[in-house]
CSV table of C-alpha atoms in Angstrom, one decimal:
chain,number,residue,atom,x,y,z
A,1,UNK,CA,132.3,109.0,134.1
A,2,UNK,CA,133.9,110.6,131.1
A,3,UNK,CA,133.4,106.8,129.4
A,4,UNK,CA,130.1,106.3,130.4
A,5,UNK,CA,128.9,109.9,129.1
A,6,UNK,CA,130.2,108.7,125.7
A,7,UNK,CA,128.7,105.2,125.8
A,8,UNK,CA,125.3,107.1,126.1
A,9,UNK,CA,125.8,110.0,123.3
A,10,UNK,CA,127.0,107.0,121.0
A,11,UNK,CA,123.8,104.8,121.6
A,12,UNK,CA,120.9,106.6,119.8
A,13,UNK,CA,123.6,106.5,117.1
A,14,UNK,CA,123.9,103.1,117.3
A,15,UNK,CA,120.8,102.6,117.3
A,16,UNK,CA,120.0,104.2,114.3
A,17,UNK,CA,122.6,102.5,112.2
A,18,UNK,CA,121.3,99.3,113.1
A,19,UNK,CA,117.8,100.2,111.9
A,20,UNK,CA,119.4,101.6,108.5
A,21,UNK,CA,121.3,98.3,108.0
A,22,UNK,CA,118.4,96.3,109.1
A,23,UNK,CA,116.0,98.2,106.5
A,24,UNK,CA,118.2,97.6,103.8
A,25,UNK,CA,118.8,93.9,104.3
A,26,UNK,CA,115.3,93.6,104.6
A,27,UNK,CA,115.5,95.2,100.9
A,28,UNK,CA,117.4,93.0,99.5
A,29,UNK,CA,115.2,90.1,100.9
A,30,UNK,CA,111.9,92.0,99.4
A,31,UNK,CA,113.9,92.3,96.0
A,32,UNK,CA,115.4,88.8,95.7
A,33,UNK,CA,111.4,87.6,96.4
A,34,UNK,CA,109.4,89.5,93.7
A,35,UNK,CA,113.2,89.0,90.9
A,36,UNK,CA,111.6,85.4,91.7
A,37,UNK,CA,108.3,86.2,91.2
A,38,UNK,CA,109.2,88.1,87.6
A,39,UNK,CA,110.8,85.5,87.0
A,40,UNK,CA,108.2,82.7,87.4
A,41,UNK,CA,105.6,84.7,85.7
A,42,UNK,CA,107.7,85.5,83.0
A,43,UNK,CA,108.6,81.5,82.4
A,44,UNK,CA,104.8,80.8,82.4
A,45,UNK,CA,104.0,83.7,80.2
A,46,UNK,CA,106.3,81.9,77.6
A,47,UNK,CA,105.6,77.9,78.3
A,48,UNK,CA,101.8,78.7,78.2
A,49,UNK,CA,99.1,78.9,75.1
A,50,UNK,CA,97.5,76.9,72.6
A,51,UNK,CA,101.4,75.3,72.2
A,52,UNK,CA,103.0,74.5,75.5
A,53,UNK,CA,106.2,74.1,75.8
A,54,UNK,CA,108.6,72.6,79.0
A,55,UNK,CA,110.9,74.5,80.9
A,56,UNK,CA,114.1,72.3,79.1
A,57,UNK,CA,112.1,73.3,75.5
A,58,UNK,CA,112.1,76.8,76.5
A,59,UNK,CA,115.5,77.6,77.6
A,60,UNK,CA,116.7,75.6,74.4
A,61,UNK,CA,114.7,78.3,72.2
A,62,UNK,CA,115.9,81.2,74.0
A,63,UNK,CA,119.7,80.0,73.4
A,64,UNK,CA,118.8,78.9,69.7
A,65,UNK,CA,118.1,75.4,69.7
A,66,UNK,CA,114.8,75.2,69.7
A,67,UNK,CA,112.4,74.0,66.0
A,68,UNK,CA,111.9,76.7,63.8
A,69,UNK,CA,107.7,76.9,65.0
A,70,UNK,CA,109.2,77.4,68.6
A,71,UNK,CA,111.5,80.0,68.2
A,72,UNK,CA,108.6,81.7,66.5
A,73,UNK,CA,106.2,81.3,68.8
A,74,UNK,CA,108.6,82.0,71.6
A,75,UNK,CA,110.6,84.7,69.9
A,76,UNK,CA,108.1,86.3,67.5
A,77,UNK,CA,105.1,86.2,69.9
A,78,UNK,CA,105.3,85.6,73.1
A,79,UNK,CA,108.6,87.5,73.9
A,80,UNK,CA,107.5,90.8,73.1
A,81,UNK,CA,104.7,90.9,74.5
A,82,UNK,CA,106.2,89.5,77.8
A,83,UNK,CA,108.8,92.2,77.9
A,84,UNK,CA,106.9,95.3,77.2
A,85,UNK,CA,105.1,94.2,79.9
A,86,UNK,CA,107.8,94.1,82.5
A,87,UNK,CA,109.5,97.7,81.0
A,88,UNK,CA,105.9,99.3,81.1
A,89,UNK,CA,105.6,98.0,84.8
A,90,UNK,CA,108.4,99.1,85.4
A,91,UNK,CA,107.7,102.7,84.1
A,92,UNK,CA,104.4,103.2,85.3
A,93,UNK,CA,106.2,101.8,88.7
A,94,UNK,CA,108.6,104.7,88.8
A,95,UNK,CA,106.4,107.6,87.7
A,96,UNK,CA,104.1,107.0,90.4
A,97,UNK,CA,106.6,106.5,93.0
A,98,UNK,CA,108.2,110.1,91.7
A,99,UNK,CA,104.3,111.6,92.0
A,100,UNK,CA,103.8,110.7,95.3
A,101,UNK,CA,107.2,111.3,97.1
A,102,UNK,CA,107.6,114.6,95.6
A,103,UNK,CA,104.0,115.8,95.8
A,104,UNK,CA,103.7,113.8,99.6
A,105,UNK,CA,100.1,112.5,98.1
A,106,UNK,CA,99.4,108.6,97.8
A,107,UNK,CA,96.5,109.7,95.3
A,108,UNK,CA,99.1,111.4,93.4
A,109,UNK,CA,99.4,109.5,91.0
A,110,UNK,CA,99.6,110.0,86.7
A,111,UNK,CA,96.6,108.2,86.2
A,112,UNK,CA,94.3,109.3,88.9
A,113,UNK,CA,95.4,113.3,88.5
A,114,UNK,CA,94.9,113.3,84.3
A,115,UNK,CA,98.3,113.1,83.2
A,116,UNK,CA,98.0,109.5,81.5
A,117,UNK,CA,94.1,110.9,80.6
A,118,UNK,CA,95.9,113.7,78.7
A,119,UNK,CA,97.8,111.4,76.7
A,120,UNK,CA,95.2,109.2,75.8
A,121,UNK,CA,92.8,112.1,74.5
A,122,UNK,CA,95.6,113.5,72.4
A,123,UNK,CA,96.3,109.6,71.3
A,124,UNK,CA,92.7,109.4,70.5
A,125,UNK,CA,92.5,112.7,68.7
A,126,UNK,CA,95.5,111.7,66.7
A,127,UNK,CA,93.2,108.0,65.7
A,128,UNK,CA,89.7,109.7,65.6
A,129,UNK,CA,90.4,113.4,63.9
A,130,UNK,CA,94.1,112.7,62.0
A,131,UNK,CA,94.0,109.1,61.2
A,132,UNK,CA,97.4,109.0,62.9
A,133,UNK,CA,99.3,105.5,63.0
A,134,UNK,CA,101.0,103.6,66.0
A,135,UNK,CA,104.2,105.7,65.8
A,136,UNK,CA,102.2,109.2,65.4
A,137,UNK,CA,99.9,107.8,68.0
A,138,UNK,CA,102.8,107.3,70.4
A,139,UNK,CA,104.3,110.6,70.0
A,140,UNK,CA,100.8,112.5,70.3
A,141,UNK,CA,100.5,110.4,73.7
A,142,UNK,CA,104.0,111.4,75.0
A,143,UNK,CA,102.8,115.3,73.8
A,144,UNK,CA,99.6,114.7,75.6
A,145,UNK,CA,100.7,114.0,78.8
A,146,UNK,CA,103.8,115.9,78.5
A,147,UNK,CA,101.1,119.3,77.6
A,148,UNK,CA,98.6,118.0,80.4
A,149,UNK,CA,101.2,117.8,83.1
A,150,UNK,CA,102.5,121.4,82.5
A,151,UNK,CA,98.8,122.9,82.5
A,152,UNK,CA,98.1,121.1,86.2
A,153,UNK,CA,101.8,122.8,87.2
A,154,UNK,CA,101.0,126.4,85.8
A,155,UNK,CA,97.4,126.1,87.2
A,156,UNK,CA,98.3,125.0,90.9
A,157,UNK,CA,101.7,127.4,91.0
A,158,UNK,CA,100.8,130.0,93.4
A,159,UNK,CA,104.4,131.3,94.5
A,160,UNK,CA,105.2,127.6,94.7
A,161,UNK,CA,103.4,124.3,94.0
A,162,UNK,CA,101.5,122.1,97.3
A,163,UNK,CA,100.6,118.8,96.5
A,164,UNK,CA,97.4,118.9,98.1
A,165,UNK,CA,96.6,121.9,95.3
A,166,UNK,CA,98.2,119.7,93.0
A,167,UNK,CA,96.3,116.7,93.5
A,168,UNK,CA,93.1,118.7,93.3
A,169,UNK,CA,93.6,120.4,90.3
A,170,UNK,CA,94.9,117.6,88.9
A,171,UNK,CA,91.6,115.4,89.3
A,172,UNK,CA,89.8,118.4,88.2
A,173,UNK,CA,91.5,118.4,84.7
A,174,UNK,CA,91.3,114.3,84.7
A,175,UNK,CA,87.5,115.1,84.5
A,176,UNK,CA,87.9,117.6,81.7
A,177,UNK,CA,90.3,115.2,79.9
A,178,UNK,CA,87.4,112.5,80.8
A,179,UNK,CA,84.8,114.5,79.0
A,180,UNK,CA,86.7,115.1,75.9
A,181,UNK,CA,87.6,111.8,75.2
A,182,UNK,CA,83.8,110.8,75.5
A,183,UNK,CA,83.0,113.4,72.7
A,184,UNK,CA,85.9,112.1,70.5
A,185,UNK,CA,84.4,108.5,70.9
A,186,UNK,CA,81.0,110.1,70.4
A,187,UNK,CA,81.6,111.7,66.9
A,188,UNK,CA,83.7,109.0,65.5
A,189,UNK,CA,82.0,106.2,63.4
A,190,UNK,CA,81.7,102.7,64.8
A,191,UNK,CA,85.2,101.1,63.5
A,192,UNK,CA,87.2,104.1,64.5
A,193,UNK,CA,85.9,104.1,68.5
A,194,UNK,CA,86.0,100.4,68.6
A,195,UNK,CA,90.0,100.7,68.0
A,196,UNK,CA,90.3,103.8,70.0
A,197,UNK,CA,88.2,101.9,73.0
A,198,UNK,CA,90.8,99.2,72.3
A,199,UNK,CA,93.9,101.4,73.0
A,200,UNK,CA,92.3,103.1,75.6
A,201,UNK,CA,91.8,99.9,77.4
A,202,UNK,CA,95.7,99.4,77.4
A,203,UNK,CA,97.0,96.1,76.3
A,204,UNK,CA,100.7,94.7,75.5
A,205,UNK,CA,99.1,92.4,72.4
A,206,UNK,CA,100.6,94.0,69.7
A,207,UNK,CA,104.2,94.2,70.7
A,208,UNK,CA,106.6,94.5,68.3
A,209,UNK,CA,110.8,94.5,68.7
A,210,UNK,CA,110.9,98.5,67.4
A,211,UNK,CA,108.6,99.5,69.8
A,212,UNK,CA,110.3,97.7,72.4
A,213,UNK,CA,113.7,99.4,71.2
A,214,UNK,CA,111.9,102.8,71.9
A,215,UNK,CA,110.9,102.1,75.2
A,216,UNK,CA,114.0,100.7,76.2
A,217,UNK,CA,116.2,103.4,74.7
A,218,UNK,CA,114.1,106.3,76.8
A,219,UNK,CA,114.1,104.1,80.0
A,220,UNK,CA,117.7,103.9,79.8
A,221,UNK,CA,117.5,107.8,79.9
A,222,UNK,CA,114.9,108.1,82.9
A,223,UNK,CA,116.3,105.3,85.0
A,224,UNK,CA,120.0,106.6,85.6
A,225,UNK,CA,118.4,110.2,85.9
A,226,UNK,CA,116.1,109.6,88.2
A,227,UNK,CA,118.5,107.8,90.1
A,228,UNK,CA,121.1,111.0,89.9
A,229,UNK,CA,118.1,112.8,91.7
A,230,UNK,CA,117.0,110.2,94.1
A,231,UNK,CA,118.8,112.4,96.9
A,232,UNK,CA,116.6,114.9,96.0
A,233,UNK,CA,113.6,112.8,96.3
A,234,UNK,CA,114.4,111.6,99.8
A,235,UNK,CA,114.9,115.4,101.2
A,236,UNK,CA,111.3,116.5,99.8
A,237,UNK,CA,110.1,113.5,101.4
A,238,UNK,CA,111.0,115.1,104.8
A,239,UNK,CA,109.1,118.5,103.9
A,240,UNK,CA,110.0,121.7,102.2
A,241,UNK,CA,111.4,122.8,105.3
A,242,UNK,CA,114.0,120.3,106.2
A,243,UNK,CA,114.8,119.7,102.7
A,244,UNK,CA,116.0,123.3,102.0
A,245,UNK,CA,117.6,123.7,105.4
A,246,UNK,CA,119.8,120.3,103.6
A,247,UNK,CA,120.6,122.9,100.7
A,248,UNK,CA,118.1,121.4,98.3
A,249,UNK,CA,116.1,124.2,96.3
A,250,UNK,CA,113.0,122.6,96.3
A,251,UNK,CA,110.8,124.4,93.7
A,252,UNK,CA,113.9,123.2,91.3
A,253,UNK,CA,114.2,119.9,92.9
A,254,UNK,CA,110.3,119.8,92.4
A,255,UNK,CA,110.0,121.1,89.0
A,256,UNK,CA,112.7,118.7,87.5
A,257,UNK,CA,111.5,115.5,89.0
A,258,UNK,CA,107.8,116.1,87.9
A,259,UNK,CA,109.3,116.5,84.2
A,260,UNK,CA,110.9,113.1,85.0
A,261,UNK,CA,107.8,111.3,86.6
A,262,UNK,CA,105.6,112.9,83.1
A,263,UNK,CA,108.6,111.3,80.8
A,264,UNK,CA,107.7,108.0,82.5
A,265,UNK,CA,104.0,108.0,82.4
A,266,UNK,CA,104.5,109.2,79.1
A,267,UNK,CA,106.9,106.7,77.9
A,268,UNK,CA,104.2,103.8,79.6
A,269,UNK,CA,101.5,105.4,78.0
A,270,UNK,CA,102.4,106.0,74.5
A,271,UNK,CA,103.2,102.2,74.4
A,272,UNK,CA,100.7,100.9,75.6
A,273,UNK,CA,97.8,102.8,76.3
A,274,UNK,CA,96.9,103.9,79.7
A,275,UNK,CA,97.3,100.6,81.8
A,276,UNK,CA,95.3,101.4,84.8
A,277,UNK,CA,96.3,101.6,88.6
A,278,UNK,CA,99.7,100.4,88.0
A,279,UNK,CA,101.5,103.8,89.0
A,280,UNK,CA,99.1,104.1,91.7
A,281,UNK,CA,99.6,101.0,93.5
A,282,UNK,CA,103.3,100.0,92.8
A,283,UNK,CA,105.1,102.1,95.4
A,284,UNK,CA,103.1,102.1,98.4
A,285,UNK,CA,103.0,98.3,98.2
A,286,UNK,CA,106.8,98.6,97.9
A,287,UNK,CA,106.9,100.7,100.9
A,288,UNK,CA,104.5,98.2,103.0
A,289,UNK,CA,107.0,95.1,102.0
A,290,UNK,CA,110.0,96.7,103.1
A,291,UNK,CA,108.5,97.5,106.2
A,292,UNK,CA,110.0,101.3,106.6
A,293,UNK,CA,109.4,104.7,104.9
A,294,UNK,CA,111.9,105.6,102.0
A,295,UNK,CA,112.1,105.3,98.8
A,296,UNK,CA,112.5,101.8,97.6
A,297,UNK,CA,112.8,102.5,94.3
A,298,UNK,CA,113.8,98.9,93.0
A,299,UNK,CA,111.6,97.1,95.1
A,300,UNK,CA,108.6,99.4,93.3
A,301,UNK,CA,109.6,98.8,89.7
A,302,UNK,CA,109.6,95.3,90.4
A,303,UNK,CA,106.0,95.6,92.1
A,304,UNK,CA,104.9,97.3,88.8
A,305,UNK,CA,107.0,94.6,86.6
A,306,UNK,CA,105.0,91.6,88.5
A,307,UNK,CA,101.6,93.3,88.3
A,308,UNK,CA,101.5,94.6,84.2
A,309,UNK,CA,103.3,90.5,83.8
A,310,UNK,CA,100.6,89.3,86.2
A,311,UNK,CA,97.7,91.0,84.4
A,312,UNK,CA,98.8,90.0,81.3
A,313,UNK,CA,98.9,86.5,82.1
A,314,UNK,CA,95.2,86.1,83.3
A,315,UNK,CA,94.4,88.3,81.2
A,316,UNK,CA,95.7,85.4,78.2
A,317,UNK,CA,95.5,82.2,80.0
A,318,UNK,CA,94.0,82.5,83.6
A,319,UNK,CA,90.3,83.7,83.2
A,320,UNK,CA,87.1,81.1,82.6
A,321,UNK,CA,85.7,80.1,79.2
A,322,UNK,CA,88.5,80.7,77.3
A,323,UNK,CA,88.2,84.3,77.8
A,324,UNK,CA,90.7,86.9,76.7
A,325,UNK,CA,91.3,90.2,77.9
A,326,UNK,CA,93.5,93.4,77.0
A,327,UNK,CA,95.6,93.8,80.6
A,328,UNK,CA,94.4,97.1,81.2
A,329,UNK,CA,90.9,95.5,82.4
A,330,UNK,CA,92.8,93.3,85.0
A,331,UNK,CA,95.1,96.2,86.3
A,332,UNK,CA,91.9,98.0,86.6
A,333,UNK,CA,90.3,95.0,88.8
A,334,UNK,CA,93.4,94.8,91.0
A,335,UNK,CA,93.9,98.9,91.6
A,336,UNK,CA,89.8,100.0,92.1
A,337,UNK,CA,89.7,97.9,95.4
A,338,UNK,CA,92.8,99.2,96.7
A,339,UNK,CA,91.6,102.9,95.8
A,340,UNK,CA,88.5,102.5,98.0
A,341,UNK,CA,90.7,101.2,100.7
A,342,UNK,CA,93.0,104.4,100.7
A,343,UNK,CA,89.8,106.4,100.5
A,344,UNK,CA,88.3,104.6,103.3
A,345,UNK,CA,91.1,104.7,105.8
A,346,UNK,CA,91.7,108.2,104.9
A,347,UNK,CA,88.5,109.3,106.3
A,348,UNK,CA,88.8,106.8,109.2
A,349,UNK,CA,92.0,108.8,110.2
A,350,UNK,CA,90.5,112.0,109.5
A,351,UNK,CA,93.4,112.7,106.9
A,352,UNK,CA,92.7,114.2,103.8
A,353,UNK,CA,93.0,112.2,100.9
């Protein structure tokens, strides 16, 4: 009797072991899939243009045997680009996943709540107003978002921050952000907007190694920090409730992984320019692969790796007529649709969005 009382305590233990171990092979099969899928985009990002090259050609110029014209065309141009891409991706990726686990908002997300908006008008501002160049550009960006983010937080504190309050506010002051940049463009002359449109666009084209450098430097900041407070992350994701009855101080917890999600929409943004829909789409179609709720952390930067690598590619090689785009326009395409979607379902399930 005694036994049987303990087989039956044991099982919903059981049980839930089982699922954990199930979710996270099914993980690993999600991230093996789209490491492929980088993998096989990056390969054709490099093999195709006006010179093609073969697979054997391009692993022979990567390891330093390739003709002089290949290694720069390989090396020089179509390397860069490739991987800012991929560490862009991947920092849009995670600075959307922080948003909308901590704030429990799928529309919370840097570029739909002005956070990326406010780096681009202090970009522009820099272009239009201070005839700043690419590094001062950069930095103003990074200040931009970094000022825009703490404005939302101060405005929506009211003994505590709600994401809902958040979110709202935050489009609120992506409207504002929206307005200035329209009179920036409007005042400048011709030349100067035309450029500034460019950058606003977002677009990987002019990659250089330096840049590169940057972004990889302050990623290998974010990454392993983010990672320190992913613990956090997963105990806001239950509620404010259960996470401090777990001990975590959640205004703290909150506070400190905003700051983190800014850094990387700021790190993304003062590269690149604001490359749309990429923070807002990578983690919940991380979360709808693996099949379970959680973080999936990995499994999003990848998302966000493949699509900036994706758009980048049609945006070069893929689209009629010879047609060439800056990525931003195709990340734009792919996120708008999914937007209307959330919206849509949202109301169909009477949730708010």
């Amino acid at each position: 009797m005694t036994r049987l009382a303990s087989v039956h305590r044991e099982a919903p233990v059981l049980a839930v072991v089982d699922s954990r171990a199930a979710g996270r092979q099914r993980e690993r099969r999600v991230v093996t899939a789209l490491s492929l899928g980088v993998l096989v985009v990056a390969a054709a990002s490099l093999t195709l243009g006006a010179y093609h090259l073969s697979i054997p050609d391009l692993v022979g110029t990567l390891v330093g045997a390739g003709s002089p014209s290949e290694k720069f065309i390989v090396l020089t141009l179509r390397l860069p680009r490739l991987v800012l891409a991929l560490l862009v991706g991947v920092a849009f990726a995670l600075s959307g996943a922080v948003f909308q686990t901590v704030l429990r908002n799928p529309l919370a997300s840097p570029d739909v709540i002005g956070v990326t908006g406010g780096a681009s008008a202090a970009a522009v501002g820099g272009m239009l107003l201070l005839g700043f160049g690419s590094l001062a550009t950069s930095l103003a960006a990074f200040g931009g978002a970094v000022l825009v983010a703490a404005a939302i937080y101060l405005l929506a504190w009211r003994g505590g921050v709600v994401g809902y309050r958040f979110v709202l506010i935050g489009v609120g002051v992506a409207f504002m952000v929206q307005g200035l940049l329209s009179y920036l463009l409007s005042r400048a002359d011709l030349r100067a907007a035309q450029d500034a449109l460019v950058w606003l666009v977002g677009s990987v084209s002019g990659a250089r190694w330096s840049d590169i450098g940057v972004v990889t430097a302050l990623l290998a900041l974010l990454v392993p920090a983010l990672g320190v407070l992913s613990g956090r992350m997963r105990a806001l994701q239950l509620g404010d409730d259960t996470a401090t009855s777990l001990g975590v101080r959640t205004e703290r917890s909150r506070l400190v992984l905003l700051a983190v999600g800014v850094a990387f929409a700021a790190v993304g943004t003062a590269a690149v320019g604001p490359l749309a829909f990429v923070a807002f789409v990578s983690a919940p179609i991380a979360r709808r692969l693996c099949h379970a709720g959680g973080l999936h952390l990995v499994p999003a930067a990848l998302v966000g790796a493949l699509i900036t690598a994706v758009a980048d590619l049609t945006a070069q090689h893929l689209l009629p007529g010879d047609l060439q785009l800056p990525a931003g326009i195709i990340t734009g395409v792919i996120g708008a649709p999914y937007l209307l979607w959330l919206l849509a379902s949202s109301n169909k399930s009477g949730k708010g969005a």
